[in-house]
Short mmCIF file of C-alpha atoms and ligand atoms in Angstrom, two decimals:
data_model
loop_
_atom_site.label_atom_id
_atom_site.label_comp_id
_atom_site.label_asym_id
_atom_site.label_seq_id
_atom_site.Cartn_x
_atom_site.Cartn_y
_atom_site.Cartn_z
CA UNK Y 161 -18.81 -15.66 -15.75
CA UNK Y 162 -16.10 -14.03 -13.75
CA UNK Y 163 -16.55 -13.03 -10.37
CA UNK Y 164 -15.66 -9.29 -10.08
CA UNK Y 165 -15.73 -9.08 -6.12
CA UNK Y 166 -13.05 -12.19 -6.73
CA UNK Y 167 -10.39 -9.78 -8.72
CA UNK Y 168 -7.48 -8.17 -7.60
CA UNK Y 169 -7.03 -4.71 -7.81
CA UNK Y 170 -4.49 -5.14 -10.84
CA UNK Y 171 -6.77 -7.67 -12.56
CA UNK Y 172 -9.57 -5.50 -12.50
CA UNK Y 173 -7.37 -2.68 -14.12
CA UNK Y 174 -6.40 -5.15 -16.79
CA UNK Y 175 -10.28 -5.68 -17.25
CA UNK Y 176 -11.68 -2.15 -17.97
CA UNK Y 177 -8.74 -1.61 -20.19
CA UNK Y 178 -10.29 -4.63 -22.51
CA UNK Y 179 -13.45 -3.47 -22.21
CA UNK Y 180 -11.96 0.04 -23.22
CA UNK Y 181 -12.39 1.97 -20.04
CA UNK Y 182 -10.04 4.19 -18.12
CA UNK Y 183 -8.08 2.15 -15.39
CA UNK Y 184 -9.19 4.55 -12.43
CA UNK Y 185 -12.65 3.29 -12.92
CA UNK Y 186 -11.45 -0.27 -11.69
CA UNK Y 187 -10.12 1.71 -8.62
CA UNK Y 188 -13.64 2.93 -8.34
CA UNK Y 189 -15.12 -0.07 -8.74
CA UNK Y 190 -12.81 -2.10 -6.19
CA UNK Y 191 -13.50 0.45 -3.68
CA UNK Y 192 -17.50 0.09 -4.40
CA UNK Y 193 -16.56 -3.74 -3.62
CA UNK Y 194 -13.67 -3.43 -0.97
CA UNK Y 195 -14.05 -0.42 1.14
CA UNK Y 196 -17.83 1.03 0.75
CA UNK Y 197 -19.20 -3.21 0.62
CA UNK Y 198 -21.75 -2.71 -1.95
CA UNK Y 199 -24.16 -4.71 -2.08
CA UNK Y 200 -24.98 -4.63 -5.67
CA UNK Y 201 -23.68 -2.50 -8.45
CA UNK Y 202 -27.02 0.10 -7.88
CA UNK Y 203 -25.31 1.58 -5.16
CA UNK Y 204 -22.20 2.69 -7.20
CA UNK Y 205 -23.48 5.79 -7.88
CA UNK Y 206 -20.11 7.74 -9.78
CA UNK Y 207 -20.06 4.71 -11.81
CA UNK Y 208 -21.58 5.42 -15.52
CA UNK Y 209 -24.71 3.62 -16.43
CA UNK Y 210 -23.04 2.41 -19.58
CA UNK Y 211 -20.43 0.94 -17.56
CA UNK Y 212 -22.51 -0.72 -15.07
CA UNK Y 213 -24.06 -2.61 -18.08
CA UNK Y 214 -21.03 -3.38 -19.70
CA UNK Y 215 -19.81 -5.51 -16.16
CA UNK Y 216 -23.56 -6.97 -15.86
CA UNK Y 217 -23.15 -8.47 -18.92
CA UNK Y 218 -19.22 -9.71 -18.27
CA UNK Y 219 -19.34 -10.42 -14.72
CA UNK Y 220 -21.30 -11.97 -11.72
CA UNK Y 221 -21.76 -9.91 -8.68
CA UNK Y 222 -21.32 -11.73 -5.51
CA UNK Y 223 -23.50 -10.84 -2.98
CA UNK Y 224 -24.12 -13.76 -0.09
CA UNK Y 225 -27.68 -13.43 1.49
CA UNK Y 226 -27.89 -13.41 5.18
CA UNK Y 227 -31.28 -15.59 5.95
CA UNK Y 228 -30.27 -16.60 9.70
CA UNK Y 229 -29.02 -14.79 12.60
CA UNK Y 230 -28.43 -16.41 15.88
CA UNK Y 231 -27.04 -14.25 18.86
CA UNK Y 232 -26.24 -15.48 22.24
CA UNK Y 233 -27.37 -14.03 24.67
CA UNK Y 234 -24.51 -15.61 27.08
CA UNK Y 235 -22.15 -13.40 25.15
CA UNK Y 236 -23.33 -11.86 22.11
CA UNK Y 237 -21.41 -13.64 19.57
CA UNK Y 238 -23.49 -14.39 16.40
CA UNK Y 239 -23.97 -16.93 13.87
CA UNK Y 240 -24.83 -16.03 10.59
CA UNK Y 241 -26.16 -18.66 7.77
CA UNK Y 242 -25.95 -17.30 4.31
CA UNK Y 243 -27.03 -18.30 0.69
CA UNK Y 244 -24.61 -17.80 -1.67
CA UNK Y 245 -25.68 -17.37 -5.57
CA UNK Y 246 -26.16 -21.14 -6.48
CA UNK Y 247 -28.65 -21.84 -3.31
CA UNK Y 248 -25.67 -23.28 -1.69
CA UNK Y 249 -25.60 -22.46 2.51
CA UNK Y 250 -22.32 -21.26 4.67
CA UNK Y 251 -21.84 -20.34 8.13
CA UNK Y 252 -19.87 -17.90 9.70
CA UNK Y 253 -19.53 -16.51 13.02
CA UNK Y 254 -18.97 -12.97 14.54
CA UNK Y 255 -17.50 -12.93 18.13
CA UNK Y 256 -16.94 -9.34 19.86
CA UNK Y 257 -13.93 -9.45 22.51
CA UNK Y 258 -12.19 -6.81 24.06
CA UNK Y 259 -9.14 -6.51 21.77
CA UNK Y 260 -12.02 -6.11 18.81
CA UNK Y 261 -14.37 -8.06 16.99
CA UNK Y 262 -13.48 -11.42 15.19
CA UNK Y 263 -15.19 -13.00 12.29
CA UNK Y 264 -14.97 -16.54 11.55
CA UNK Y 265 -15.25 -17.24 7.58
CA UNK Y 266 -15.91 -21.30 5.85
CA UNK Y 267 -13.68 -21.64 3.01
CA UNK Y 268 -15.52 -24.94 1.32
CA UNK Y 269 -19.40 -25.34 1.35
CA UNK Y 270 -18.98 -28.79 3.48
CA UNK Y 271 -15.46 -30.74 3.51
CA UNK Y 272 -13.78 -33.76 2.30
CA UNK Y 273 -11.50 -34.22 5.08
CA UNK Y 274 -13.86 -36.63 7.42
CA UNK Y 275 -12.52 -35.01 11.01
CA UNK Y 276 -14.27 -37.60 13.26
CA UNK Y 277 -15.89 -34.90 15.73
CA UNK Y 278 -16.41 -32.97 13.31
CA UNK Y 279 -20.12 -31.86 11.70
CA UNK Y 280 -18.97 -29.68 8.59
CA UNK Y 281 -17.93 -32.98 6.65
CA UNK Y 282 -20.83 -35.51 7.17
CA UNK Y 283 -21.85 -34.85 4.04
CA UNK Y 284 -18.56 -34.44 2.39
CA UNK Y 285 -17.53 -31.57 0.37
CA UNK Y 286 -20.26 -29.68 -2.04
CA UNK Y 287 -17.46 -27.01 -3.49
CA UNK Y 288 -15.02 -24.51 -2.90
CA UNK Y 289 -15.62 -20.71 -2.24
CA UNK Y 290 -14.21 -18.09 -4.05
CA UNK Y 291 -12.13 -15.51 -2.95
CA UNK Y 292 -15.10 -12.96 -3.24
CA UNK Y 293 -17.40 -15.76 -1.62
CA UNK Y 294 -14.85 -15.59 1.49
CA UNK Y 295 -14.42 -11.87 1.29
CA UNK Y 296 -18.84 -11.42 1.09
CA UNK Y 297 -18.82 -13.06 4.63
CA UNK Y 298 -16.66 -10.65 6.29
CA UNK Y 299 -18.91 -7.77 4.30
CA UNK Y 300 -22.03 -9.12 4.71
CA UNK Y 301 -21.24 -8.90 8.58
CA UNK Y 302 -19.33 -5.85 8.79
CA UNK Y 303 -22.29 -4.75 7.25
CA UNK Y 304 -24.88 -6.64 9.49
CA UNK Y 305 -23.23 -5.27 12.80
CA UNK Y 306 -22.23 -1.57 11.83
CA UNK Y 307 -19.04 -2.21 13.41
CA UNK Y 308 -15.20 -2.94 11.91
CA UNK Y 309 -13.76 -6.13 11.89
CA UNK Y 310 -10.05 -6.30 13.25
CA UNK Y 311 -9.25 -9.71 12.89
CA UNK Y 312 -10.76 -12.72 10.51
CA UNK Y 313 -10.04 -16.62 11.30
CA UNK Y 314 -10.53 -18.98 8.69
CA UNK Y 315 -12.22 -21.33 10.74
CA UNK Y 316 -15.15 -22.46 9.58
CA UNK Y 317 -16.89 -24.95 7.24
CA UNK Y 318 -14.05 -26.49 5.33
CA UNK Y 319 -9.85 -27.07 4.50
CA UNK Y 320 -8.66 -23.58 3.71
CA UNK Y 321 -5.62 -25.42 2.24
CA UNK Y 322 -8.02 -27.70 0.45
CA UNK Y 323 -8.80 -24.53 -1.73
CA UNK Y 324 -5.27 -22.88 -1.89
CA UNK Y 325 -5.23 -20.79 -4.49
CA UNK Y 326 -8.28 -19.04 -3.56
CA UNK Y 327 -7.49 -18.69 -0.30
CA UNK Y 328 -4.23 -17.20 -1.29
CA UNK Y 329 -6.08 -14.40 -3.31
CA UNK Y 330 -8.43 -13.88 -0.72
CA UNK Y 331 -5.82 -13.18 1.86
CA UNK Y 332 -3.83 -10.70 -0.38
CA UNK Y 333 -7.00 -9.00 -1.20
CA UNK Y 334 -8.51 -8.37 2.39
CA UNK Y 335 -5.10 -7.07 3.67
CA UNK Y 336 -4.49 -4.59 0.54
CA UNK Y 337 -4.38 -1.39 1.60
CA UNK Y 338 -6.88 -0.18 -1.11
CA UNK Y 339 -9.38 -2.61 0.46
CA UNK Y 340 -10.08 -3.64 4.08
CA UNK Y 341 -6.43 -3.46 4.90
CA UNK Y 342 -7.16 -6.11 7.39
CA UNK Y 343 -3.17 -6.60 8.88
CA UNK Y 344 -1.98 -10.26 7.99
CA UNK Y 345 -0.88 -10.42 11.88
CA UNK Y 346 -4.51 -10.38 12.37
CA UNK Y 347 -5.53 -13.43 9.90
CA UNK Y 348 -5.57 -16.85 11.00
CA UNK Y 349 -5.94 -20.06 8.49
CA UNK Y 350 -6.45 -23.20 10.75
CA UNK Y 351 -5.15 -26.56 8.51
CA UNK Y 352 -6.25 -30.01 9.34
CA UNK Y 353 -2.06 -30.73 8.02
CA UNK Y 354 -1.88 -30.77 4.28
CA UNK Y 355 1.70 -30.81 3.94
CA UNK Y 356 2.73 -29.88 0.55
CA UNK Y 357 0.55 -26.42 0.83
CA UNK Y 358 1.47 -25.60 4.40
CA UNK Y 359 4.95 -25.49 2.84
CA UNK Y 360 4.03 -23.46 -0.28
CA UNK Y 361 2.01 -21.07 2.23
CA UNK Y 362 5.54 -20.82 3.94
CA UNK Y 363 6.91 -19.92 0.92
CA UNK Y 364 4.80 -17.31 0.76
CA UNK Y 365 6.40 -15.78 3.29
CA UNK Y 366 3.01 -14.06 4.32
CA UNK Y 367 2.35 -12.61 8.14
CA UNK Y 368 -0.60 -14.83 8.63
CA UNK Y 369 -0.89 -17.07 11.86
CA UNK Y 370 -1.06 -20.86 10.72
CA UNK Y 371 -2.89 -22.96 13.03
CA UNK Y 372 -2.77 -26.36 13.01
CA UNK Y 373 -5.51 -29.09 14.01
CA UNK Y 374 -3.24 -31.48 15.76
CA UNK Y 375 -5.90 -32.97 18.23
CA UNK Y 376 -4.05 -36.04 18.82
CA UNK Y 377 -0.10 -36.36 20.07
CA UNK Y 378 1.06 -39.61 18.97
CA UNK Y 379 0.42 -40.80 14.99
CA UNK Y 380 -2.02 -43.38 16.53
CA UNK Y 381 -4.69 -41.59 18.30
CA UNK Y 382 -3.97 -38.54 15.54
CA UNK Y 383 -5.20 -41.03 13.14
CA UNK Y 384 -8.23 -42.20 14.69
CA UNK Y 385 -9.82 -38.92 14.91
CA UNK Y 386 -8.38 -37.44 11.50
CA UNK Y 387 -8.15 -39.62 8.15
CA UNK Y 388 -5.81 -37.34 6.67
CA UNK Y 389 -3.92 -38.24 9.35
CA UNK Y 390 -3.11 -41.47 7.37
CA UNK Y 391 -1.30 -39.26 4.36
CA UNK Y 392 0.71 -37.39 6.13
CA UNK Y 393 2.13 -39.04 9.12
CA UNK Y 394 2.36 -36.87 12.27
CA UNK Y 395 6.42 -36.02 12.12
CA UNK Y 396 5.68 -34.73 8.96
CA UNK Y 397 2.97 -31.95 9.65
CA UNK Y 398 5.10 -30.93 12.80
CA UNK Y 399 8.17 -30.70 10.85
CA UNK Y 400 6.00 -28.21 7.96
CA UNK Y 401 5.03 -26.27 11.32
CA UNK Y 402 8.56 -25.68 11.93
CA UNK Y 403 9.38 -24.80 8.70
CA UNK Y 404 6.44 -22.63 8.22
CA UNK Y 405 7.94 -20.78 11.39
CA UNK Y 406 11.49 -20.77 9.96
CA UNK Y 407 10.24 -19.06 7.04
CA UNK Y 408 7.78 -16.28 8.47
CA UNK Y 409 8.99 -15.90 12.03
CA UNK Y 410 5.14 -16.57 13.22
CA UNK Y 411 4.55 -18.75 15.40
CA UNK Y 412 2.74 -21.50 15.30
CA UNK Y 413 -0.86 -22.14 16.92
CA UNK Y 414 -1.41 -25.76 17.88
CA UNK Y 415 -5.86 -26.83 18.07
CA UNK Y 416 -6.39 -29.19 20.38
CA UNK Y 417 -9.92 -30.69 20.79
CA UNK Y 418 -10.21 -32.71 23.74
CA UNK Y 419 -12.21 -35.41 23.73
CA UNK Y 420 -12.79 -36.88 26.88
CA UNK Y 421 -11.49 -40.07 27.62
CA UNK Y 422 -9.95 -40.53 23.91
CA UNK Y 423 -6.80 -37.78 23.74
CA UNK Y 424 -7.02 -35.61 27.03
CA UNK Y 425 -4.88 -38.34 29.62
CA UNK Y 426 -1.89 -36.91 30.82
CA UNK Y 427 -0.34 -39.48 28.82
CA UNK Y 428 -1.58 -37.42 25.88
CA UNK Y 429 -0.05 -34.44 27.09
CA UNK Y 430 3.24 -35.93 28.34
CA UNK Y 431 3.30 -36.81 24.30
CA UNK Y 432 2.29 -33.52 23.50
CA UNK Y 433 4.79 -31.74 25.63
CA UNK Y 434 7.23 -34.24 23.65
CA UNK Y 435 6.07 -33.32 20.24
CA UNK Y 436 5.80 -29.63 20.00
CA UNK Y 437 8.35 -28.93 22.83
CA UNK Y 438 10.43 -27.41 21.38
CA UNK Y 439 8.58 -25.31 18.54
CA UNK Y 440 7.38 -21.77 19.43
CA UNK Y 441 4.44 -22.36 19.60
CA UNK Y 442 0.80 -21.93 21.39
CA UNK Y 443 -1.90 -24.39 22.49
CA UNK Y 444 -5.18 -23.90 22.11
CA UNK Y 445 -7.30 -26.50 24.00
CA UNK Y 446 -10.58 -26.87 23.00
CA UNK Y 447 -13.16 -28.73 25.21
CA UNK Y 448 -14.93 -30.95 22.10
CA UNK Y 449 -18.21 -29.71 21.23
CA UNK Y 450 -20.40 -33.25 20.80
CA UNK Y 451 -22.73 -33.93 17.85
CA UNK Y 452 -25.58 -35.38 17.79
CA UNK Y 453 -24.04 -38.12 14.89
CA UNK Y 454 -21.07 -39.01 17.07
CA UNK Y 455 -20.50 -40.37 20.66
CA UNK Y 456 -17.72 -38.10 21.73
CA UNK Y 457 -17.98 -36.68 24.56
CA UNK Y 458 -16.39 -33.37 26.38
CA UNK Y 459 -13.64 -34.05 28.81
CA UNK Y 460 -13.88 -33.70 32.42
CA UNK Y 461 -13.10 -30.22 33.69
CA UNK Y 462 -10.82 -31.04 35.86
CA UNK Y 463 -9.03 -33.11 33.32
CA UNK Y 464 -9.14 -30.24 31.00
CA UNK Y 465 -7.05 -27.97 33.67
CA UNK Y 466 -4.58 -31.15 34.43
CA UNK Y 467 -3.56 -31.26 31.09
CA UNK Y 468 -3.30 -27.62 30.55
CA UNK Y 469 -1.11 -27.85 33.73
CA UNK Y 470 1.12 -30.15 32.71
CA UNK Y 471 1.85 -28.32 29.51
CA UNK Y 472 2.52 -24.87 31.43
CA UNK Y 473 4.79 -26.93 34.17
CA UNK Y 474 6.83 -27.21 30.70
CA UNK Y 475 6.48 -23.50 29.66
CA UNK Y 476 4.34 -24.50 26.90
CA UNK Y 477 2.19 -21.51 25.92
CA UNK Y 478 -1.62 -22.63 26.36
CA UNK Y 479 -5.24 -21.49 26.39
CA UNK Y 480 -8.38 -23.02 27.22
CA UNK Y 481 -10.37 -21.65 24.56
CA UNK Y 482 -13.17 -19.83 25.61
CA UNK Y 483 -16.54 -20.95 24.69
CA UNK Y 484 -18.77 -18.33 22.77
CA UNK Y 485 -21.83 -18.67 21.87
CA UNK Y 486 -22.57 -22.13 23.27
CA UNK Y 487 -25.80 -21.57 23.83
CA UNK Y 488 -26.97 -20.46 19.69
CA UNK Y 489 -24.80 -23.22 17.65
CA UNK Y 490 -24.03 -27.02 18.62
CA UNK Y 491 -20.85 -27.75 16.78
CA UNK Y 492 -19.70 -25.74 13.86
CA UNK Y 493 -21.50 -26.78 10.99
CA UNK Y 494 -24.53 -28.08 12.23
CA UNK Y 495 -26.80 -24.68 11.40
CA UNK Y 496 -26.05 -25.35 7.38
CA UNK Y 497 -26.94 -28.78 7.52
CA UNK Y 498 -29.69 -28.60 9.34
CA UNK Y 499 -30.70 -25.83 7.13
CA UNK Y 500 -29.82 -27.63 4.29
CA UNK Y 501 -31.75 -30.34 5.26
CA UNK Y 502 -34.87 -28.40 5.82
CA UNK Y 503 -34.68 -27.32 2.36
CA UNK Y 504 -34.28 -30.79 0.47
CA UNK Y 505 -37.02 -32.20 2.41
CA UNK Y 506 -39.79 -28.83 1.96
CA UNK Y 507 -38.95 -28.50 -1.89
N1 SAH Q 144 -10.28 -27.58 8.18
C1 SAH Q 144 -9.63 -26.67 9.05
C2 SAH Q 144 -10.49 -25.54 9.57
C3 SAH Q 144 -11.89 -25.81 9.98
S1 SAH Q 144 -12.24 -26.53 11.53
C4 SAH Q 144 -8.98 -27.42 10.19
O1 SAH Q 144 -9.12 -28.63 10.26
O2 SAH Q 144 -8.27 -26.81 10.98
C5 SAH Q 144 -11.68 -25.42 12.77
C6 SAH Q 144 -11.28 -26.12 14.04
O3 SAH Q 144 -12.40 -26.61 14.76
C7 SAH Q 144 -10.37 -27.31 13.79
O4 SAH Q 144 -9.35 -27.34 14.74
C8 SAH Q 144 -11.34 -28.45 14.00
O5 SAH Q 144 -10.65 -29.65 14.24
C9 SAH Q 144 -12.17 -27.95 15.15
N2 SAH Q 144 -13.46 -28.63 15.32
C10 SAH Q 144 -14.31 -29.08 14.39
N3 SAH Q 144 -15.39 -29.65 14.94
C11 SAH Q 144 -15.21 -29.58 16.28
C12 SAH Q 144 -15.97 -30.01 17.40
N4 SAH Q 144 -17.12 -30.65 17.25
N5 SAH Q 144 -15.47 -29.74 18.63
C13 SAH Q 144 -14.29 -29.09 18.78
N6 SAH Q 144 -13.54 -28.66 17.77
C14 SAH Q 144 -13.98 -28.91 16.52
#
């Protein structure tokens, strides 16, 4: 069955018309969807009951079920665990800062790419999320919260590139302006560095921030944390960050996790400096979150701000990300599978 909260405005249009209905009841509809966040077609009360049937029977209804909040109380950001229609989990995260309030979306339920540090892929990747599936998680939120959402980062469970055309979709449909009309400066698709669609994405000449998970500075140590490090050699993913800025003008956010005593010497960020350079560009460091399965361990603090030194004495643009909501997750990932876990084991 087609997903109708996974339709564009025009597709939709093109769908009433087969099922014989006017076209401005598909602008109805994707406003139901898209700007009111129905949660089910019950609420859609100018819709006709004949109607309503008619897209029962044709199409599924997505509609992700929020059955965990956490909230910190260091800071108020919250984690959310929903079930999604076939009893799969995601996670996604809501963090309030003074410029607005941020949600964090998974675009796979798990992941393939095997990130060393990284919890979302120890079980490897379960399936992809539709574009409705990623849009329900900003809804279901927007929803939980009573407040707006001004900016959405898709930074969560999974390779956003690793699903590309659904991303793509999802993207045009939460910035159309008959929708959320959330502004593309304020999306941001993090990649782990799969080269041929970071290049298509720049083709798409879209406003969206790319960031990319770099986490190591030489091929080497980039390959020891991040297989896919091994297909596309380290030149390579830089080079499709410079393109990706020649094409959209946007420049580029670098993810750094440091991980003490494996990439955060000032070696590392002598290489770094090296690498990036001359890109425009912005570093995000990011003080490793451990997990329980792997021995990785956060870098010293004072390491942290002598290699965030180093890259400023260059006039390198970097950030120390700030940790939210420390206290409510472990690393991302870890509330689905724990959840997950729970579930295979009680039924
Ligand atoms: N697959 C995409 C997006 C999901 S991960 C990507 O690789 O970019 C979002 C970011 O969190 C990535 O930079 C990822 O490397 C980082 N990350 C994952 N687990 C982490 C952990 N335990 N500590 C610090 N950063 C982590």
């Amino acid at each position: 069955m087609i997903d109708i909260k996974s339709l564009t405005l025009k597709e939709l249009k093109d769908e009433m018309q087969k099922l014989g209905e006017k076209t401005f009841r598909a602008k109805q509809l994707y406003e139901w969807m898209h700007v009111k966040l129905a949660r089910d077609y019950e609420e859609m009360t100018n819709i006709p009951k004949s109607l309503i049937e008619k897209c029962r029977e044709k199409f599924a209804y997505t509609s992700v079920k929020e059955v965990m909040v956490q909230t910190s109380a260091i800071d108020g950001t919250k984690k959310f665990l929903f079930e999604l229609a076939d009893g799969n989990f995601v996670e996604s995260v809501w963090m309030k800062y003074h410029h607005g309030n941020s949600v964090c979306i998974s675009s796979q339920v798990g992941c393939r790419m095997g990130c060393r540090f990284c919890a979302s892929t120890l079980d490897g990747l379960e399936r992809s999320l539709l574009p409705g599936e990623m849009l329900d998680q900003i809804y279901a939120i927007s929803r939980s919260t009573g407040e707006r959402v001004s900016n959405v980062v898709v930074m969560g469970t999974g390779e956003p590139l690793d699903n590309y055309d659904n991303l793509l979709q999802f993207i045009h449909m939460l910035s159309d302006e008959n929708g959320l009309n959330i502004s593309q400066r304020n999306i941001t698709v993090s990649t782990c560095g799969i080269v041929e669609n970071m290049r298509r994405l720049a083709d798409e000449k879209l406003q969206i921030t790319l960031a990319l998970s770099l986490h190591g500075s030489t091929q080497e140590k980039r390959a020891e944390l991040m297989p896919i490090a091994r297909k596309y050699h380290i030149e390579e993913v830089v080079e499709a960050c410079r393109y990706y800025f020649e094409q959209t003008g946007r420049r580029i956010t670098f993810e750094y996790s440091l991980v003490g005593g494996v990439n955060d010497t000032q070696e590392d960020a002598e290489n770094l400096c090296n690498l990036v350079g001359d890109i425009n560009c912005h570093i995000n460091l990011i003080p490793v979150n451990p997990i329980k399965e792997r021995d990785y361990i956060e870098s010293e603090h004072r390491d942290i701000l002598k290699f965030q030194n180093k890259l400023e004495k260059k006039h390198i643009n970097v950030t120390i990300r700030r940790e939210m909501g420390r206290d409510i997750d472990g690393a991302c990932g870890q509330l689905r599978r724990r959840v997950s876990k729970e579930k295979t084991v009680t039924v």
